[in-house]
Amino acid sequence: MTESISPLAGKPAPASILIDVAKLVAAYANVHPDPANPAERVSFGTSGHRGSSLSASFNGDHVACITQAVCDYRTMRDIDGPLFIGIDTHALSAPAFDTALEVLAANNVTTMVAKGGEFTPTPAVSLAILEHNRGRERGLADGIVVTPSHNPPDNGGFKYNPPNGGPADTDITGWIEHQANGYLDRKLIGVRRIPLARARQADSIREYDFLDAYVGALVAVIDFDAIRAAGVRMGVDPLGGAGVHYWAPIAERYRLDLDVVSEEVDLRFAFMSVDWDGCIRMDPSSPYAMQRLIGLKDKYDVAFACDTDHDRHGVVTRSAGLMTPNHYLAVLSQDLFQRRTNWPTRAAIGKTVVTTVLIDRVARKLGRELYEVPVGFKWFSDGLLDGRLGFGCEESAGASVLRRDGCPWTTDKDGIVSALLSAELMAHGGRDPGELFDALTAELGRSCTDRVQVSATAAQRQALKGLHASDIAIDSVAGDKVTAKIDRAPGNGASIGGIRVSSDGGWFAARPSGTEDAYKIYAESFRDEVHLKQMLEEAQHIVDKAIGSA
């Protein structure tokens, strides 16, 4: 495989790889993108526009144009309620927030900002949108989250959530992207903007207590009584992210035995251990990035972490250490649908096409419909909103659920709830999630999963995105007969932006990265690690042959 592990992986971050915050922020303000360069235009991937000010891919011009495009979209769609906006702890998030505020105030958009300038997790924004819109047909709210998720410290990101509270779908992001790039092409002519001092004082800019609203509502989705009664001892590492100040109030309000490992916020994220590729990345599913919490696993019954905007989770147990997201999600899907007796009987289990087949087996066992979609949480939002889905999840450690009474909770990923549910699992099952996974696989079979990244040119990425199942001319993979080849998701018929090949012994899928010159290969073996490695190697050969030197 072309993916190689850095010698720095899992070690404390050396000073040589830490960002220069002042240089990064100065570039945000002073560097202007060239619209003629595709790499410097606005580009929405699966989770908004992302980039770095140092590469002219995330700068003040981008944010001003995107925010004006969001205002234009609101006008076009008659969305005239408040816009809830939150930010994470990346160095570029605060200046991007200021830029957005200047444009939102100039457009007279009622904008709800966090009380006291607090950081705001993605699920808290989603919840605020849904709470405002409950029972309304007019004056609907939407939102913006300024975050590049778990991306490295030099990155910035900007996401839009429409009135359904979830990530915007491709029709919306395509419109916003096109509109924003039009403003870039015209050197920002048409972008309304006022000075920051005036914007902060504008009547349309109002404070909202995201933290209190979110923490107070958690009891609707988490069985805190069971956790408290079982005496589950928990640890949490916020990884210096947007929920850093949420965990102590959660512990206090619900009287939990919960230690916050660290509340440090450092724009350089110097406290992180280095990820697999030698970069700092706040990925709670990475064993390299999670070294601090893994080292504390024997101190707690269960421990967990979230990424920078707290929409992804990582669960650490005494029995298994850091759980692979696929393993935890399989256990969680079974437990929730067995115990949430107030959920609609029609509620399906949602997963992406690159998430473990163990969830398919759980669905068959429980007699629940499986809803399988392309990568991107936006495909679950409407189903979580109307109750057609009880649970939606991605192998990249993102998930959300219904409330315990079967009503909507958040329609965007919620890392906080996903993490806390690990303690609820233990409280009810008497075993940690790792032990529960062993029990599940003893019944349904064990599998091995992995994901690797392979270098690819922009042309090759585009070729892979347009690949059809019929283009893959193979009858076997890793010694097993091919049983299915797809380029569209079984659940909704949407293009998966790549291909998935299934065999008697497992499956692999390939899709291009939306932000890097690479493509990703996902694989699952029903046999062992040796077979999994063979599948990954053959998959790369198959894909490289299919996309050639495009």
Coordinates of C-alpha atoms in Angstrom, one line a residue:
M1 CA 0.0 0.0 0.0
T2 CA 1.2 3.6 -0.6
E3 CA 0.1 4.7 2.9
S4 CA 3.0 4.7 5.3
I5 CA 3.2 5.4 9.0
S6 CA 5.3 8.4 10.1
P7 CA 8.0 7.8 12.7
L8 CA 6.3 10.6 14.7
A9 CA 3.0 8.8 14.9
G10 CA 1.7 8.4 18.4
K11 CA 4.4 10.6 19.9
P12 CA 4.2 14.1 21.5
A13 CA 4.1 16.8 18.8
P14 CA 7.5 18.3 18.3
A15 CA 7.8 22.1 18.2
S16 CA 8.9 21.8 14.5
I17 CA 5.4 20.8 13.4
L18 CA 3.4 23.4 15.4
I19 CA 1.7 26.1 13.5
D20 CA 2.7 29.8 13.7
V21 CA -0.7 31.2 14.8
A22 CA 0.2 34.8 14.0
K23 CA 1.3 33.9 10.5
L24 CA -1.8 31.8 9.9
V25 CA -4.2 34.6 11.1
A26 CA -2.3 37.3 9.1
A27 CA -2.6 35.2 6.0
Y28 CA -6.3 34.8 6.5
A29 CA -6.7 38.6 6.3
N30 CA -4.0 39.5 3.9
V31 CA -3.9 36.7 1.3
H32 CA -6.5 37.0 -1.5
P33 CA -7.3 33.9 -3.5
D34 CA -7.0 33.7 -7.2
P35 CA -10.3 32.7 -8.7
A36 CA -8.6 31.4 -11.8
N37 CA -6.9 28.7 -9.7
P38 CA -9.3 25.8 -8.9
A39 CA -7.5 25.1 -5.7
E40 CA -8.3 28.6 -4.4
R41 CA -12.0 28.6 -5.2
V42 CA -14.8 27.8 -2.9
S43 CA -15.4 24.1 -2.8
F44 CA -17.9 22.2 -0.7
G45 CA -17.0 18.6 0.1
T46 CA -19.0 16.3 2.3
S47 CA -18.7 18.7 5.2
G48 CA -18.6 22.3 3.9
H49 CA -15.7 24.3 2.6
R50 CA -12.3 23.6 4.1
G51 CA -8.7 24.8 3.5
S52 CA -5.8 26.8 4.9
S53 CA -5.1 30.5 4.8
L54 CA -1.4 29.6 4.0
S55 CA -2.5 28.0 0.7
A56 CA -5.1 30.6 -0.2
S57 CA -7.9 28.1 0.2
F58 CA -9.5 29.5 3.4
N59 CA -9.2 33.2 3.7
G60 CA -11.4 36.2 4.5
D61 CA -12.5 36.5 0.9
H62 CA -13.8 32.9 0.9
V63 CA -15.8 33.4 4.1
A64 CA -17.3 36.7 3.1
C65 CA -18.4 35.3 -0.2
I66 CA -19.8 32.1 1.3
T67 CA -21.7 34.1 4.0
Q68 CA -23.2 36.4 1.4
A69 CA -24.2 33.3 -0.6
V70 CA -25.9 31.9 2.4
C71 CA -27.8 35.2 2.9
D72 CA -28.8 35.0 -0.8
Y73 CA -30.0 31.4 -0.3
R74 CA -32.1 32.4 2.7
T75 CA -33.7 35.2 0.7
M76 CA -34.4 32.9 -2.2
R77 CA -36.0 30.2 0.0
D78 CA -37.8 32.7 2.3
I79 CA -35.9 31.5 5.4
D80 CA -36.4 34.5 7.6
G81 CA -36.0 33.1 11.1
P82 CA -32.8 33.4 13.2
L83 CA -29.5 32.0 12.0
F84 CA -27.6 30.1 14.8
I85 CA -23.8 30.3 14.4
G86 CA -21.2 28.3 16.3
I87 CA -17.4 28.0 16.2
D88 CA -14.8 25.5 17.2
T89 CA -11.3 26.1 18.6
H90 CA -9.2 26.1 15.4
A91 CA -7.1 29.3 15.1
L92 CA -8.9 30.4 11.9
S93 CA -12.4 29.9 13.4
A94 CA -12.4 33.2 15.4
P95 CA -11.4 35.4 12.5
A96 CA -13.8 33.6 10.2
F97 CA -16.6 34.1 12.7
D98 CA -15.8 37.8 12.7
T99 CA -16.0 38.0 8.9
A100 CA -19.3 36.1 8.9
L101 CA -20.7 38.5 11.5
E102 CA -19.8 41.5 9.4
V103 CA -21.7 40.1 6.4
L104 CA -24.7 38.7 8.4
A105 CA -25.2 42.1 10.2
A106 CA -24.9 44.0 6.9
N107 CA -27.7 41.7 5.5
N108 CA -29.8 42.3 8.7
V109 CA -29.9 38.6 9.4
T110 CA -31.0 37.9 13.0
T111 CA -28.0 36.0 14.2
M112 CA -27.7 34.0 17.4
V113 CA -24.2 33.9 18.8
A114 CA -23.0 31.9 21.8
K115 CA -23.4 33.6 25.2
G116 CA -20.1 35.0 26.4
G117 CA -18.3 34.0 23.2
E118 CA -18.3 30.3 24.2
F119 CA -17.2 27.7 21.7
T120 CA -20.1 25.8 20.3
P121 CA -20.3 22.1 19.2
T122 CA -21.9 21.2 15.9
P123 CA -24.7 19.2 17.7
A124 CA -25.6 22.2 19.9
V125 CA -26.2 24.2 16.7
S126 CA -28.3 21.5 15.2
L127 CA -30.4 21.2 18.4
A128 CA -31.0 24.9 18.5
I129 CA -32.3 25.0 14.9
L130 CA -34.7 22.1 15.6
E131 CA -35.9 23.5 18.9
H132 CA -36.7 26.8 17.3
N133 CA -38.4 25.2 14.3
R134 CA -40.5 22.7 16.3
G135 CA -44.2 23.3 15.3
R136 CA -43.3 26.2 13.0
E137 CA -44.1 26.6 9.3
R138 CA -42.8 30.2 9.0
G139 CA -39.9 32.1 10.5
L140 CA -37.7 29.0 10.2
A141 CA -34.1 29.0 11.6
D142 CA -30.9 27.6 10.0
G143 CA -27.3 27.7 11.0
I144 CA -23.6 28.0 10.3
V145 CA -20.8 26.1 12.0
V146 CA -17.3 27.5 11.6
T147 CA -15.1 24.3 11.8
P148 CA -12.9 22.1 9.7
S149 CA -13.8 19.2 12.0
H150 CA -10.8 17.1 13.1
N151 CA -8.5 18.6 10.3
P152 CA -5.0 19.8 11.2
P153 CA -4.6 23.1 13.2
D154 CA -3.7 25.2 10.1
N155 CA -7.1 24.4 8.6
G156 CA -10.4 26.4 8.6
G157 CA -13.9 25.3 7.7
F158 CA -17.4 26.6 7.1
K159 CA -20.6 24.5 7.1
Y160 CA -24.2 25.5 6.5
N161 CA -27.1 23.7 8.1
P162 CA -30.6 24.4 6.6
P163 CA -33.8 24.3 8.6
N164 CA -33.8 20.5 8.9
G165 CA -30.9 21.0 11.2
G166 CA -28.5 18.7 9.4
P167 CA -25.7 19.2 6.9
A168 CA -26.8 20.9 3.7
D169 CA -27.4 18.5 0.8
T170 CA -25.6 18.7 -2.5
D171 CA -28.3 20.8 -4.2
I172 CA -27.9 23.5 -1.5
T173 CA -24.1 23.4 -1.2
G174 CA -23.8 23.4 -5.0
W175 CA -25.9 26.5 -5.2
I176 CA -24.0 28.3 -2.4
E177 CA -20.7 27.2 -3.9
H178 CA -21.6 28.6 -7.3
Q179 CA -22.9 31.8 -5.9
A180 CA -19.9 32.3 -3.7
N181 CA -17.5 31.7 -6.5
G182 CA -19.4 34.3 -8.6
Y183 CA -18.6 36.9 -5.9
L184 CA -14.9 35.8 -5.9
D185 CA -14.8 36.2 -9.7
R186 CA -16.3 39.7 -9.3
K187 CA -13.7 40.6 -6.6
L188 CA -16.4 40.6 -3.9
I189 CA -18.7 43.1 -5.7
G190 CA -22.1 42.5 -4.3
V191 CA -20.9 41.3 -0.9
R192 CA -22.6 43.4 1.8
R193 CA -20.3 44.0 4.8
I194 CA -19.9 46.4 7.7
P195 CA -17.0 47.0 10.1
L196 CA -16.8 44.4 12.9
A197 CA -17.4 47.0 15.7
R198 CA -20.7 48.0 14.1
A199 CA -21.6 44.4 13.4
R200 CA -21.2 43.4 17.1
Q201 CA -23.4 46.3 18.2
A202 CA -26.1 45.6 15.5
D203 CA -29.6 44.9 16.8
S204 CA -29.7 41.7 14.7
I205 CA -26.8 40.1 16.6
R206 CA -28.1 38.4 19.8
E207 CA -26.7 36.1 22.4
Y208 CA -28.0 32.5 22.9
D209 CA -27.0 30.1 25.6
F210 CA -26.2 27.1 23.5
L211 CA -24.4 25.4 26.4
D212 CA -27.3 25.5 28.9
A213 CA -29.9 24.6 26.2
Y214 CA -27.9 21.6 25.1
V215 CA -26.9 20.3 28.5
G216 CA -30.4 20.7 29.9
A217 CA -31.9 18.7 27.0
L218 CA -29.5 15.8 27.2
V219 CA -31.7 13.9 29.6
A220 CA -34.2 13.4 26.8
V221 CA -31.7 11.2 25.0
I222 CA -29.4 9.7 27.7
D223 CA -30.5 7.6 30.7
F224 CA -28.5 9.4 33.3
D225 CA -30.4 7.7 36.1
A226 CA -29.1 4.3 35.0
I227 CA -25.5 5.6 34.6
R228 CA -25.6 7.2 38.1
A229 CA -27.2 4.2 39.7
A230 CA -24.6 1.8 38.2
G231 CA -21.8 4.0 39.4
V232 CA -20.1 4.1 36.1
R233 CA -16.7 5.8 36.4
M234 CA -16.0 7.8 33.2
G235 CA -13.2 10.0 31.8
V236 CA -13.5 12.4 28.9
D237 CA -10.8 14.1 26.8
P238 CA -12.4 17.0 24.8
L239 CA -9.1 17.2 22.7
G240 CA -9.2 20.9 23.2
G241 CA -12.4 21.2 21.1
A242 CA -15.6 23.1 21.0
G243 CA -17.2 21.1 23.8
V244 CA -14.4 21.6 26.2
H245 CA -16.6 23.6 28.6
Y246 CA -19.7 21.4 28.2
W247 CA -18.4 18.3 30.1
A248 CA -18.1 19.8 33.6
P249 CA -21.7 21.1 33.5
I250 CA -22.9 17.8 32.2
A251 CA -21.2 16.0 35.1
E252 CA -22.5 18.5 37.7
R253 CA -26.1 18.7 36.4
Y254 CA -26.6 14.9 36.2
R255 CA -24.3 14.0 39.2
L256 CA -22.0 11.8 37.2
D257 CA -18.7 10.3 38.2
L258 CA -17.0 11.9 35.2
D259 CA -13.4 13.3 35.1
V260 CA -12.5 15.8 32.4
V261 CA -8.9 14.8 31.6
S262 CA -8.0 18.3 30.3
E263 CA -9.8 21.6 29.6
E264 CA -6.7 23.0 27.8
V265 CA -7.4 25.0 24.7
D266 CA -4.3 25.6 22.5
L267 CA -4.6 27.0 19.0
R268 CA -1.5 25.0 18.1
F269 CA -2.9 21.8 19.7
A270 CA 0.5 21.2 21.0
F271 CA -0.8 18.7 23.6
M272 CA -1.9 16.2 20.9
S273 CA 0.1 13.1 20.0
V274 CA 0.9 13.0 16.3
D275 CA -1.4 11.2 13.9
W276 CA -0.4 8.4 11.5
D277 CA 1.0 10.7 8.7
G278 CA 3.1 13.0 10.9
C279 CA 0.4 15.7 11.2
I280 CA -1.5 16.9 14.2
R281 CA -5.1 15.8 13.8
M282 CA -7.8 15.8 16.5
D283 CA -9.3 12.5 15.4
P284 CA -10.8 10.5 18.3
S285 CA -10.9 7.3 16.2
S286 CA -7.1 7.3 15.6
P287 CA -5.0 5.3 18.0
Y288 CA -2.1 7.6 17.3
A289 CA -4.0 10.8 18.1
M290 CA -5.7 9.2 21.2
Q291 CA -2.5 8.2 23.1
R292 CA -3.3 10.4 26.1
L293 CA -6.7 8.8 26.8
I294 CA -5.6 5.3 25.8
G295 CA -2.9 5.6 28.5
L296 CA -5.6 6.2 31.1
K297 CA -7.9 3.3 30.1
D298 CA -7.5 1.3 33.3
K299 CA -8.4 4.3 35.4
Y300 CA -12.0 4.3 34.2
D301 CA -14.9 1.9 33.5
V302 CA -15.2 3.6 30.1
A303 CA -13.6 6.8 28.6
F304 CA -14.3 8.8 25.5
A305 CA -13.2 11.8 23.5
C306 CA -14.6 14.0 20.7
D307 CA -13.1 15.8 17.8
T308 CA -12.8 19.6 17.5
D309 CA -16.4 20.4 16.7
H310 CA -17.6 17.4 18.9
D311 CA -19.6 15.7 16.2
R312 CA -17.4 12.6 16.2
H313 CA -16.6 10.2 19.1
G314 CA -13.9 7.8 20.3
V315 CA -14.6 5.2 23.0
V316 CA -11.8 3.6 25.1
T317 CA -12.5 0.6 27.3
R318 CA -10.5 -1.5 29.7
S319 CA -11.1 -4.7 27.7
A320 CA -10.4 -3.4 24.1
G321 CA -8.6 -0.1 24.4
L322 CA -9.7 2.3 21.7
M323 CA -12.6 0.7 19.9
T324 CA -12.7 0.8 16.1
P325 CA -15.7 3.0 15.3
N326 CA -17.3 0.1 13.3
H327 CA -17.2 -2.1 16.3
Y328 CA -18.7 0.4 18.7
L329 CA -21.4 1.4 16.2
A330 CA -22.5 -2.2 15.7
V331 CA -22.8 -2.7 19.5
L332 CA -24.7 0.6 19.8
S333 CA -27.1 -0.1 17.0
Q334 CA -28.1 -3.4 18.6
D335 CA -28.5 -2.0 22.1
L336 CA -30.5 1.0 21.1
F337 CA -33.0 -0.9 19.0
Q338 CA -33.5 -3.5 21.8
R339 CA -34.0 -1.0 24.6
R340 CA -35.6 2.1 23.0
T341 CA -39.1 0.6 23.1
N342 CA -40.7 4.0 22.5
W343 CA -39.1 4.4 19.1
P344 CA -41.3 4.0 16.1
T345 CA -41.6 0.5 14.8
R346 CA -40.9 1.7 11.3
A347 CA -37.6 3.4 12.4
A348 CA -34.8 1.9 10.3
I349 CA -31.1 1.6 11.0
G350 CA -29.1 4.0 8.9
K351 CA -25.5 3.4 7.8
T352 CA -23.2 4.5 4.9
V353 CA -22.0 2.0 2.3
V354 CA -18.5 1.9 3.9
T355 CA -19.7 1.1 7.4
T356 CA -19.4 -2.5 8.8
V357 CA -21.7 -5.3 7.5
L358 CA -22.1 -6.3 11.2
I359 CA -24.8 -3.6 11.3
D360 CA -26.6 -5.3 8.4
R361 CA -26.6 -8.5 10.5
V362 CA -27.9 -6.6 13.5
A363 CA -30.8 -5.2 11.4
R364 CA -31.7 -8.7 10.1
K365 CA -31.6 -10.1 13.7
L366 CA -33.9 -7.4 15.0
G367 CA -36.2 -7.4 12.0
R368 CA -35.4 -3.7 11.3
E369 CA -35.0 -2.2 7.9
L370 CA -31.5 -1.2 6.8
Y371 CA -31.1 2.2 5.1
E372 CA -27.7 2.3 3.3
V373 CA -26.6 5.6 1.8
P374 CA -23.4 7.2 0.3
V375 CA -20.8 8.8 2.6
G376 CA -22.1 12.0 4.2
F377 CA -24.4 12.5 7.2
K378 CA -26.7 14.7 5.1
W379 CA -28.3 11.6 3.8
F380 CA -29.7 10.8 7.3
S381 CA -31.0 14.2 8.3
D382 CA -34.5 14.0 7.0
G383 CA -35.0 10.4 8.3
L384 CA -33.9 11.4 11.8
L385 CA -36.2 14.4 11.6
D386 CA -39.4 12.5 10.7
G387 CA -38.6 9.3 12.6
R388 CA -38.0 7.0 9.6
L389 CA -34.5 6.5 11.1
G390 CA -33.8 5.7 14.8
F391 CA -30.1 5.8 14.3
G392 CA -27.7 7.0 11.6
C393 CA -24.0 6.3 11.6
E394 CA -20.8 6.6 9.6
E395 CA -17.6 4.5 9.9
S396 CA -15.7 7.7 10.5
A397 CA -17.2 7.8 14.1
G398 CA -20.2 10.0 13.4
A399 CA -23.7 9.2 14.6
S400 CA -27.0 10.5 15.9
V401 CA -30.1 9.0 17.4
L402 CA -33.7 9.8 18.3
R403 CA -34.7 10.9 21.7
R404 CA -35.8 8.2 24.1
D405 CA -39.4 9.0 23.4
G406 CA -38.9 8.6 19.6
C407 CA -38.8 12.4 18.8
P408 CA -35.9 14.0 16.9
W409 CA -32.8 14.9 18.8
T410 CA -30.1 16.3 16.4
T411 CA -30.0 15.8 12.7
D412 CA -26.3 16.4 12.5
K413 CA -23.7 14.1 14.0
D414 CA -23.5 14.2 17.9
G415 CA -20.2 13.1 19.4
I416 CA -21.2 14.0 22.9
V417 CA -24.3 11.8 22.9
S418 CA -22.5 8.9 21.1
A419 CA -19.8 9.1 23.8
L420 CA -22.2 9.2 26.7
L421 CA -24.2 6.2 25.3
S422 CA -21.1 4.1 25.9
A423 CA -21.7 4.6 29.7
E424 CA -25.4 3.9 29.3
L425 CA -24.5 0.6 27.5
M426 CA -22.3 -0.3 30.5
A427 CA -24.9 0.7 33.0
H428 CA -27.6 -1.6 31.5
G429 CA -25.4 -4.4 30.2
G430 CA -23.0 -4.7 33.1
R431 CA -20.1 -5.0 30.7
D432 CA -18.0 -2.4 28.8
P433 CA -18.6 -1.9 25.1
G434 CA -15.6 -3.9 24.2
E435 CA -16.9 -6.9 26.0
L436 CA -20.4 -6.4 24.5
F437 CA -18.7 -6.4 21.1
D438 CA -17.1 -9.8 21.8
A439 CA -20.6 -11.1 22.8
L440 CA -22.1 -9.7 19.6
T441 CA -19.5 -11.2 17.3
A442 CA -19.8 -14.5 19.1
E443 CA -23.3 -14.6 17.8
L444 CA -23.1 -12.8 14.5
G445 CA -19.5 -13.4 13.5
R446 CA -16.4 -11.3 13.8
S447 CA -14.9 -9.1 11.0
C448 CA -11.8 -7.0 10.5
T449 CA -12.0 -3.5 9.0
D450 CA -9.5 -0.9 7.8
R451 CA -9.3 2.2 5.7
V452 CA -6.2 3.5 3.8
Q453 CA -5.4 6.5 1.7
V454 CA -3.7 6.4 -1.7
S455 CA -2.2 9.3 -3.6
A456 CA -4.1 10.4 -6.7
T457 CA -4.1 13.3 -9.1
A458 CA -7.2 15.5 -9.5
A459 CA -7.9 13.8 -12.8
Q460 CA -7.7 10.4 -11.2
R461 CA -10.0 11.5 -8.4
Q462 CA -12.5 12.7 -10.9
A463 CA -12.2 9.4 -12.8
L464 CA -12.9 7.4 -9.7
K465 CA -15.9 9.6 -8.8
G466 CA -17.4 8.8 -12.2
L467 CA -16.6 5.1 -12.2
H468 CA -19.4 2.6 -12.9
A469 CA -19.7 -0.8 -11.4
S470 CA -19.5 -2.3 -14.9
D471 CA -16.0 -0.7 -15.3
I472 CA -14.7 -3.1 -12.7
A473 CA -14.0 -6.3 -14.8
I474 CA -13.2 -8.8 -12.0
D475 CA -14.7 -12.1 -10.9
S476 CA -12.8 -12.6 -7.7
V477 CA -11.0 -10.6 -5.0
A478 CA -8.5 -12.0 -2.4
G479 CA -9.4 -15.5 -3.5
D480 CA -13.2 -15.1 -3.1
K481 CA -15.9 -14.9 -5.7
V482 CA -17.3 -11.5 -6.3
T483 CA -21.0 -11.4 -5.4
A484 CA -21.9 -7.8 -6.1
K485 CA -20.6 -4.5 -7.6
I486 CA -22.4 -1.2 -7.0
D487 CA -21.9 2.5 -7.7
R488 CA -25.2 3.6 -6.2
A489 CA -26.4 3.2 -2.6
P490 CA -29.0 0.5 -2.0
G491 CA -31.0 2.7 0.4
N492 CA -31.7 5.8 -1.8
G493 CA -30.2 5.0 -5.2
A494 CA -27.8 8.0 -4.9
S495 CA -24.3 7.8 -6.5
I496 CA -21.7 6.7 -3.9
G497 CA -19.0 8.7 -5.8
G498 CA -17.0 5.6 -6.4
I499 CA -17.5 1.8 -6.3
R500 CA -18.0 -1.0 -3.8
V501 CA -17.2 -4.7 -4.5
S502 CA -18.6 -7.5 -2.3
S503 CA -17.4 -11.1 -2.2
D504 CA -18.0 -14.2 -0.2
G505 CA -15.2 -13.2 2.2
G506 CA -15.8 -9.4 2.6
W507 CA -16.0 -6.2 0.6
F508 CA -14.0 -3.2 -0.4
A509 CA -15.0 0.3 -1.5
A510 CA -13.1 3.2 -3.1
R511 CA -14.0 6.9 -3.3
P512 CA -12.0 10.0 -3.9
S513 CA -11.0 12.4 -1.1
G514 CA -12.9 15.7 -1.3
T515 CA -10.1 17.8 0.1
E516 CA -6.8 16.0 -0.6
D517 CA -5.0 14.6 -3.7
A518 CA -5.8 11.1 -2.7
Y519 CA -8.5 8.4 -2.7
K520 CA -9.6 6.2 0.1
I521 CA -10.0 2.4 0.2
Y522 CA -12.3 0.9 2.8
A523 CA -12.4 -2.9 3.4
E524 CA -13.9 -5.5 5.7
S525 CA -12.9 -9.1 5.9
F526 CA -15.0 -11.8 7.4
R527 CA -11.9 -13.9 7.9
D528 CA -8.8 -12.4 9.5
E529 CA -6.2 -9.6 9.3
V530 CA -4.1 -11.4 6.7
H531 CA -7.2 -11.6 4.4
L532 CA -8.0 -8.0 5.1
K533 CA -4.5 -6.9 4.0
Q534 CA -4.8 -8.9 0.9
M535 CA -8.1 -7.3 0.0
L536 CA -6.7 -3.8 0.5
E537 CA -3.7 -4.6 -1.7
E538 CA -5.8 -6.1 -4.5
A539 CA -8.3 -3.3 -4.2
Q540 CA -5.6 -0.7 -4.8
H541 CA -4.4 -2.6 -7.9
I542 CA -8.0 -2.9 -9.2
V543 CA -8.8 0.8 -8.7
D544 CA -5.5 2.1 -10.1
K545 CA -6.0 0.0 -13.2
A546 CA -9.6 1.3 -13.6
I547 CA -8.6 5.0 -13.2
G548 CA -5.3 4.6 -15.0
S549 CA -3.3 7.7 -15.7
A550 CA -6.4 9.9 -16.1

